[in-house]
Short mmCIF file of C-alpha atoms in Angstrom, two decimals:
data_model
loop_
_atom_site.label_atom_id
_atom_site.label_comp_id
_atom_site.label_asym_id
_atom_site.label_seq_id
_atom_site.Cartn_x
_atom_site.Cartn_y
_atom_site.Cartn_z
CA MET A 865 10.38 -112.77 56.16
CA LEU A 866 8.18 -114.61 53.72
CA LYS A 867 6.58 -111.45 52.62
CA GLN A 868 9.92 -109.68 52.10
CA ILE A 869 10.89 -112.71 49.95
CA ALA A 870 7.68 -112.28 47.94
CA ILE A 871 8.47 -108.56 47.15
CA LEU A 872 11.97 -109.26 45.96
CA LEU A 873 10.85 -112.10 43.78
CA SER A 874 8.13 -109.83 42.31
CA CYS A 875 10.86 -107.36 41.45
CA LEU A 876 12.91 -110.16 39.88
CA ALA A 877 9.84 -111.52 37.85
CA LEU A 878 9.17 -108.12 36.75
CA GLY A 879 12.74 -107.56 35.54
CA HIS A 880 12.42 -110.78 33.55
CA LEU A 881 9.18 -109.56 32.11
CA VAL A 882 10.81 -106.29 31.00
CA VAL A 883 13.63 -108.19 29.48
CA TRP A 884 11.29 -110.58 27.68
CA ALA A 885 9.07 -107.71 26.42
CA VAL A 886 12.02 -105.65 25.21
CA GLY A 887 13.41 -108.72 23.53
CA VAL A 888 17.16 -108.30 24.33
CA SER A 889 19.60 -110.78 25.75
CA PHE A 890 20.22 -108.99 29.25
CA PRO A 891 20.13 -110.27 32.78
CA GLY A 892 16.52 -109.87 34.04
CA SER A 893 17.98 -109.80 37.50
CA ILE A 894 19.74 -106.57 36.90
CA VAL A 895 16.68 -105.01 35.63
CA GLY A 896 15.10 -106.38 38.92
CA MET A 897 17.93 -104.69 40.97
CA LEU A 898 17.45 -101.23 39.20
CA LEU A 899 13.61 -101.69 39.64
CA MET A 900 14.13 -102.34 43.29
CA ALA A 901 16.29 -99.23 43.69
CA ALA A 902 13.83 -97.12 41.65
CA ALA A 903 10.85 -98.40 43.74
CA LEU A 904 12.48 -97.56 47.01
CA GLN A 905 13.54 -94.07 45.65
CA MET A 906 9.78 -93.27 44.65
CA GLY A 907 8.58 -94.74 47.87
CA ILE A 908 6.56 -97.43 46.30
CA ILE A 909 8.31 -99.96 48.50
CA ARG A 910 9.36 -99.05 52.03
CA LEU A 911 12.87 -99.84 53.24
CA GLU A 912 11.85 -101.73 56.25
CA SER A 913 9.86 -104.18 54.21
CA VAL A 914 13.05 -105.35 52.18
CA LYS A 915 16.01 -104.42 54.30
CA GLY A 916 15.94 -107.63 56.26
CA ILE A 917 15.89 -110.12 53.63
CA SER A 918 18.49 -108.09 51.54
CA ASP A 919 20.95 -108.05 54.25
CA VAL A 920 20.47 -111.64 54.92
CA LEU A 921 21.08 -112.57 51.14
CA ILE A 922 24.01 -110.10 50.75
CA SER A 923 25.82 -111.33 53.73
CA ASN A 924 25.56 -114.94 52.81
CA MET A 925 26.19 -114.25 49.04
CA SER A 926 29.32 -116.40 48.83
CA LEU A 927 27.30 -119.57 49.60
CA PHE A 928 24.97 -119.38 46.50
CA PHE A 929 28.17 -119.45 44.11
CA VAL A 930 29.32 -122.81 45.38
CA PRO A 931 27.11 -124.97 43.01
CA ASN A 932 28.28 -123.05 40.21
CA GLY A 933 31.96 -123.28 41.10
CA VAL A 934 31.66 -127.05 41.62
CA GLY A 935 30.83 -127.25 37.76
CA LEU A 936 34.59 -126.66 37.34
CA MET A 937 34.96 -130.33 37.66
CA LEU A 938 33.56 -130.62 34.21
CA TYR A 939 36.19 -128.32 32.64
CA PHE A 940 39.61 -129.47 34.19
CA ASP A 941 40.80 -130.41 30.78
CA ILE A 942 40.20 -127.04 29.21
CA ILE A 943 41.70 -125.31 32.16
CA LYS A 944 44.95 -127.32 32.08
CA ALA A 945 45.24 -126.74 28.48
CA GLU A 946 44.84 -122.95 28.74
CA PHE A 947 45.99 -122.38 32.23
CA TRP A 948 48.60 -119.50 31.31
CA PRO A 949 46.35 -117.65 29.07
CA ILE A 950 43.73 -117.60 31.59
CA VAL A 951 46.11 -116.48 34.58
CA ILE A 952 47.80 -113.84 32.49
CA ALA A 953 44.83 -112.31 30.93
CA THR A 954 43.12 -112.13 34.27
CA LEU A 955 46.15 -110.59 36.20
CA VAL A 956 46.90 -108.19 33.57
CA SER A 957 43.37 -106.89 33.00
CA THR A 958 42.69 -106.77 36.77
CA VAL A 959 45.54 -104.55 37.26
CA VAL A 960 44.35 -102.39 34.53
CA VAL A 961 41.07 -102.00 35.94
CA PHE A 962 42.49 -100.90 39.36
CA VAL A 963 44.66 -98.27 37.72
CA VAL A 964 42.13 -97.03 35.16
CA THR A 965 39.40 -96.60 37.44
CA GLY A 966 41.42 -94.69 40.14
CA TRP A 967 43.18 -92.49 37.68
CA CYS A 968 40.14 -91.56 35.86
CA TYR A 969 38.28 -90.62 39.00
CA GLN A 970 41.15 -88.43 40.28
CA ALA A 971 41.77 -86.88 36.85
CA VAL A 972 37.91 -85.79 36.44
CA ARG A 973 38.00 -84.50 40.07
CA ARG A 974 41.24 -82.55 39.32
CA ILE A 975 39.86 -80.95 36.32
CA ARG A 976 36.68 -79.93 38.26
CA LEU A 977 38.63 -78.52 40.96
CA MET A 978 40.93 -76.38 38.66
CA ARG A 979 37.97 -75.05 37.02
CA VAL A 980 36.49 -74.05 40.33
CA ILE A 981 39.82 -72.43 41.44
CA ARG A 982 40.13 -70.62 38.17
CA MET A 983 36.49 -69.17 38.60
CA ARG A 984 37.29 -68.10 41.95
CA ARG A 985 40.53 -66.30 40.72
CA ALA A 986 38.56 -64.69 37.88
CA ARG A 987 36.12 -63.38 40.42
CA THR A 988 38.78 -62.04 42.96
CA SER A 989 40.69 -60.34 40.10
CA ILE A 990 37.71 -58.21 39.10
CA MET B 1454 25.08 -146.01 49.42
CA GLU B 1455 22.09 -144.43 47.74
CA PHE B 1456 21.80 -141.82 50.46
CA LEU B 1457 25.19 -140.23 49.31
CA SER B 1458 23.45 -138.83 46.43
CA ASN B 1459 20.07 -137.85 48.29
CA ARG B 1460 18.84 -134.56 47.37
CA PHE B 1461 18.40 -133.25 50.81
CA PHE B 1462 21.81 -134.65 51.97
CA LEU B 1463 23.71 -132.82 49.13
CA ILE B 1464 21.94 -129.58 49.97
CA ALA B 1465 23.00 -129.91 53.67
CA LEU B 1466 26.39 -130.87 52.80
CA THR B 1467 26.78 -127.88 50.49
CA VAL B 1468 25.49 -125.57 53.09
CA GLY B 1469 27.29 -127.31 55.98
CA VAL B 1470 30.63 -127.19 54.24
CA PHE B 1471 30.30 -123.70 53.44
CA PHE B 1472 29.67 -122.54 56.93
CA ALA B 1473 32.36 -124.66 58.32
CA ALA B 1474 34.85 -123.22 55.87
CA ARG B 1475 33.43 -119.81 56.75
CA SER B 1476 34.17 -120.18 60.42
CA LEU B 1477 37.48 -121.73 59.75
CA GLN B 1478 38.40 -118.43 58.07
CA GLN B 1479 36.85 -116.30 60.77
CA LYS B 1480 38.99 -118.06 63.30
CA THR B 1481 42.25 -118.16 61.30
CA ARG B 1482 41.87 -114.68 59.64
CA GLN B 1483 43.63 -115.99 56.39
CA VAL B 1484 42.37 -114.46 53.17
CA TRP B 1485 43.40 -117.55 51.12
CA LEU B 1486 41.37 -119.79 53.17
CA ASN B 1487 38.19 -118.33 51.11
CA PRO B 1488 35.12 -120.15 51.92
CA ILE B 1489 34.07 -120.60 48.36
CA LEU B 1490 37.38 -121.91 47.24
CA ILE B 1491 37.31 -124.41 50.16
CA SER B 1492 33.82 -125.50 49.55
CA ILE B 1493 34.42 -126.16 45.90
CA ILE B 1494 37.44 -128.33 46.55
CA VAL B 1495 35.77 -130.26 49.28
CA LEU B 1496 32.48 -130.86 47.21
CA ILE B 1497 34.44 -131.74 43.88
CA SER B 1498 36.52 -134.24 45.87
CA TYR B 1499 33.47 -135.66 47.39
CA LEU B 1500 31.65 -136.03 44.15
CA LYS B 1501 34.82 -137.56 42.64
CA ILE B 1502 35.29 -140.07 45.44
CA THR B 1503 31.54 -141.22 45.43
CA GLY B 1504 31.35 -141.18 41.75
CA ILE B 1505 28.22 -138.88 41.74
CA SER B 1506 28.12 -137.03 38.34
CA TYR B 1507 27.74 -132.97 38.41
CA ASP B 1508 24.31 -133.28 36.78
CA ASP B 1509 23.04 -135.34 39.62
CA TYR B 1510 24.69 -132.96 42.18
CA MET B 1511 23.07 -130.15 40.38
CA LYS B 1512 19.51 -131.54 41.19
CA ALA B 1513 20.43 -130.56 44.64
CA GLY B 1514 22.57 -127.63 43.69
CA THR B 1515 19.93 -125.61 41.99
CA MET B 1516 18.18 -125.18 45.27
CA VAL B 1517 21.12 -123.15 46.38
CA ASP B 1518 21.87 -121.64 42.91
CA PHE B 1519 18.40 -120.39 42.88
CA TRP B 1520 19.12 -117.48 45.44
CA LEU B 1521 21.78 -115.86 43.12
CA GLN B 1522 19.19 -113.89 41.05
CA PRO B 1523 17.09 -112.76 44.08
CA THR B 1524 20.59 -111.68 45.70
CA ILE B 1525 21.30 -109.36 42.64
CA VAL B 1526 17.77 -107.79 43.22
CA ALA B 1527 18.69 -107.49 46.93
CA LEU B 1528 21.70 -105.31 45.84
CA GLY B 1529 19.24 -102.76 44.93
CA VAL B 1530 18.71 -101.91 48.62
CA PRO B 1531 22.30 -100.70 49.18
CA LEU B 1532 22.36 -99.08 45.74
CA TYR B 1533 19.33 -96.98 46.74
CA LEU B 1534 21.08 -96.20 50.06
CA GLN B 1535 24.23 -94.91 48.39
CA LEU B 1536 22.43 -92.94 45.60
CA LYS B 1537 22.55 -89.98 48.01
CA ALA B 1538 26.17 -90.42 48.52
CA ILE B 1539 26.96 -89.77 44.78
CA ARG B 1540 24.34 -87.07 43.75
CA GLN B 1541 27.24 -84.42 43.73
CA ARG B 1542 29.91 -86.68 42.14
CA TRP B 1543 27.98 -88.79 39.82
CA LEU B 1544 30.05 -87.53 36.75
CA PRO B 1545 33.49 -88.67 38.00
CA VAL B 1546 32.07 -91.72 39.52
CA LEU B 1547 30.33 -92.96 36.46
CA LEU B 1548 33.14 -92.00 34.11
CA SER B 1549 35.65 -93.97 36.17
CA GLN B 1550 33.42 -96.97 36.05
CA VAL B 1551 32.74 -96.82 32.41
CA ALA B 1552 36.47 -96.23 31.64
CA GLY B 1553 37.64 -99.18 33.94
CA CYS B 1554 35.04 -101.42 32.47
CA VAL B 1555 35.78 -100.72 28.87
CA VAL B 1556 39.57 -100.66 29.01
CA GLY B 1557 39.51 -103.74 31.43
CA ILE B 1558 37.48 -106.02 29.09
CA THR B 1559 39.23 -104.81 26.09
CA VAL B 1560 42.64 -105.65 27.46
CA CYS B 1561 41.38 -108.94 28.87
CA VAL B 1562 40.05 -110.02 25.44
CA PHE B 1563 43.42 -108.95 23.64
CA VAL B 1564 45.79 -110.49 26.17
CA ALA B 1565 43.76 -113.77 26.21
CA ARG B 1566 43.88 -113.75 22.47
CA TRP B 1567 47.47 -113.12 22.23
CA THR B 1568 48.42 -115.75 24.77
CA GLY B 1569 46.29 -118.29 22.81
CA ALA B 1570 42.92 -118.76 24.76
CA SER B 1571 40.23 -120.32 22.88
CA GLU B 1572 37.04 -118.30 22.14
CA PRO B 1573 34.72 -119.88 24.91
CA ILE B 1574 37.54 -119.06 27.41
CA ILE B 1575 37.77 -115.54 26.23
CA ARG B 1576 34.00 -115.21 26.59
CA SER B 1577 34.27 -116.54 30.01
CA LEU B 1578 36.72 -114.13 31.30
CA ALA B 1579 35.41 -110.72 30.07
CA ALA B 1580 33.17 -110.33 33.16
CA LYS B 1581 35.52 -111.61 35.73
CA SER B 1582 36.06 -108.20 37.34
CA VAL B 1583 32.38 -107.88 38.73
CA THR B 1584 30.54 -109.53 41.57
CA MET B 1585 29.80 -112.97 41.17
CA PRO B 1586 26.10 -113.20 40.49
CA ILE B 1587 26.39 -110.51 37.57
CA ALA B 1588 29.48 -112.06 36.28
CA ILE B 1589 27.61 -115.50 35.98
CA GLU B 1590 24.69 -113.92 34.21
CA VAL B 1591 26.85 -111.83 31.86
CA THR B 1592 28.95 -114.97 30.99
CA ASN B 1593 25.63 -116.90 30.25
CA THR B 1594 24.59 -113.99 28.12
CA LEU B 1595 27.83 -114.17 26.26
CA GLY B 1596 27.83 -117.82 25.83
CA GLY B 1597 30.86 -118.51 28.06
CA VAL B 1598 31.49 -121.25 30.70
CA SER B 1599 29.96 -120.11 33.82
CA ALA B 1600 31.85 -122.38 36.11
CA LEU B 1601 35.16 -120.84 34.71
CA THR B 1602 33.90 -117.42 35.45
CA ALA B 1603 32.96 -118.37 39.04
CA ALA B 1604 36.46 -119.83 39.76
CA VAL B 1605 38.18 -116.73 38.21
CA VAL B 1606 36.05 -114.28 39.94
CA VAL B 1607 37.18 -115.96 43.15
CA PHE B 1608 40.86 -115.62 42.08
CA VAL B 1609 40.39 -112.05 41.03
CA GLY B 1610 38.69 -111.17 44.52
CA LEU B 1611 41.70 -112.85 46.35
CA PHE B 1612 44.22 -110.98 44.36
CA GLY B 1613 42.46 -107.58 44.99
CA ASN B 1614 42.04 -108.46 48.61
CA LEU B 1615 45.66 -109.32 49.02
CA ALA B 1616 47.42 -106.86 46.62
CA GLY B 1617 44.84 -104.06 45.86
CA LEU B 1618 45.87 -101.44 48.40
CA GLY B 1619 49.52 -101.98 47.63
CA LEU B 1620 48.79 -101.60 43.72
CA LEU B 1621 46.74 -98.26 44.41
CA ARG B 1622 49.86 -96.94 46.43
CA LEU B 1623 52.33 -97.98 43.64
CA PHE B 1624 50.19 -96.05 41.01
CA GLY B 1625 49.57 -93.02 43.07
CA ILE B 1626 45.94 -93.28 43.79
CA SER B 1627 45.72 -91.62 47.17
CA ASP B 1628 42.17 -90.26 47.15
CA PRO B 1629 40.08 -92.59 49.26
CA LYS B 1630 37.16 -92.20 46.93
CA ALA B 1631 39.13 -93.15 43.77
CA GLY B 1632 40.90 -96.09 45.70
CA GLY B 1633 37.48 -97.35 47.10
CA LEU B 1634 35.85 -97.15 43.64
CA SER B 1635 38.82 -99.20 42.23
CA MET B 1636 38.80 -101.89 44.87
CA GLY B 1637 35.00 -102.39 44.25
CA ALA B 1638 35.27 -102.28 40.35
CA ALA B 1639 38.29 -104.49 40.20
CA SER B 1640 37.73 -107.19 42.85
CA HIS B 1641 34.13 -106.93 44.08
CA ALA B 1642 33.07 -108.16 47.38
CA LEU B 1643 36.60 -109.34 48.35
CA GLY B 1644 38.29 -106.02 47.66
CA THR B 1645 35.41 -104.23 49.27
CA ALA B 1646 35.92 -106.19 52.36
CA ARG B 1647 39.53 -105.14 52.46
CA ALA B 1648 38.57 -101.51 51.77
CA TRP B 1649 36.28 -101.30 54.82
CA GLU B 1650 39.23 -102.49 56.83
CA ARG B 1651 41.15 -99.26 55.46
CA GLY B 1652 38.35 -96.93 56.35
CA ARG B 1653 34.85 -95.87 56.09
CA MET B 1654 35.03 -93.79 52.89
CA TRP B 1655 37.13 -96.47 51.23
CA GLY B 1656 34.53 -99.01 52.10
CA THR B 1657 31.45 -96.82 51.03
CA TYR B 1658 33.10 -95.97 47.61
CA SER B 1659 34.12 -99.59 47.15
CA SER B 1660 30.59 -100.84 47.61
CA LEU B 1661 29.44 -98.30 45.08
CA GLY B 1662 32.24 -99.26 42.58
CA LEU B 1663 31.09 -103.02 43.21
CA ILE B 1664 27.50 -102.38 42.37
CA LEU B 1665 28.04 -99.67 39.56
CA SER B 1666 30.79 -101.82 37.77
CA GLY B 1667 28.26 -104.66 37.96
CA ILE B 1668 25.73 -102.59 36.17
CA VAL B 1669 27.98 -101.04 33.84
CA THR B 1670 29.38 -104.34 32.71
CA ALA B 1671 26.11 -106.04 32.26
CA LEU B 1672 25.01 -103.15 30.06
CA LEU B 1673 28.36 -102.74 27.93
CA ALA B 1674 29.98 -106.28 28.02
CA PRO B 1675 27.76 -108.02 25.59
CA ALA B 1676 28.02 -105.42 22.70
CA LEU B 1677 31.68 -104.69 23.53
CA VAL B 1678 32.83 -108.41 23.35
CA ARG B 1679 30.75 -108.98 20.29
CA TRP B 1680 32.54 -106.12 18.70
CA LEU B 1681 35.97 -107.22 19.73
CA MET B 1682 35.72 -110.79 18.81
#
């Protein structure tokens, strides 16, 4: 398990190194995630040598948010003052994300399917 | 009384409360008994009653908080495992994620401004759709309040878990792949949990939506929000 943690932390460190070297403000952890996926794809890291720790962390992910969430106690005043803007903006935009994502996927698939059908028809009419 | 603010005691308390809340939810099967929500409420009450400051709590809290970033890296494993699934459909998958992200953030910023939210609040809401560790990182990059993001992310997840499938039916999204992508993109892990209950294809695509929307948001949100503000 410790070796798996070491591999994971190496990817994370490398991600932060890349962000620092490029000099943009971007989460190093996300670069680390992409590096992890790329290293697995290229066979640099074997799946068995990270699968265990990855499953443990992901299935207990919620726990790691708690300390951040406790920080809410510092912001009760702002939240009370801007309660409705927060709730309305959150609800409206969440519904929008649901609808736009689903519709967009279905629309692109439909356009592709129609193209395939048209090509088949063209072929059979010859 | 000094023991009440002991570092190791506070770590044990955080972890203990969380797992107690989780087993409570598993026993009762109530979505709104979300373990994160319950833990936050219990711990804030504890700190208020004992008079321990948040800064003092965070001396212990950072030990738990530390694992957020390694967890994002760990998400690279399911990402790799699902790359095979999207090889033939990468165009609609990616397009739907970019569209959902851009439109979602834009609407969020405008609605928040129209309803009178202040700038730090708007910055904290932009990344609220995606999985918690990424949302917090993005909010930090944007200069928002990450604790508020954490709370809103839980709220969004609960909403998606409870109302997501009904919303999709209402708007005629019947393709399991489209619906799964929506669930993951709009309400991260909590939506994905509900999607897995609906079916295997729903769950797989929801996990995919969860990871990809996180990446897309991390890539686009900073520039988009800067442009919109």
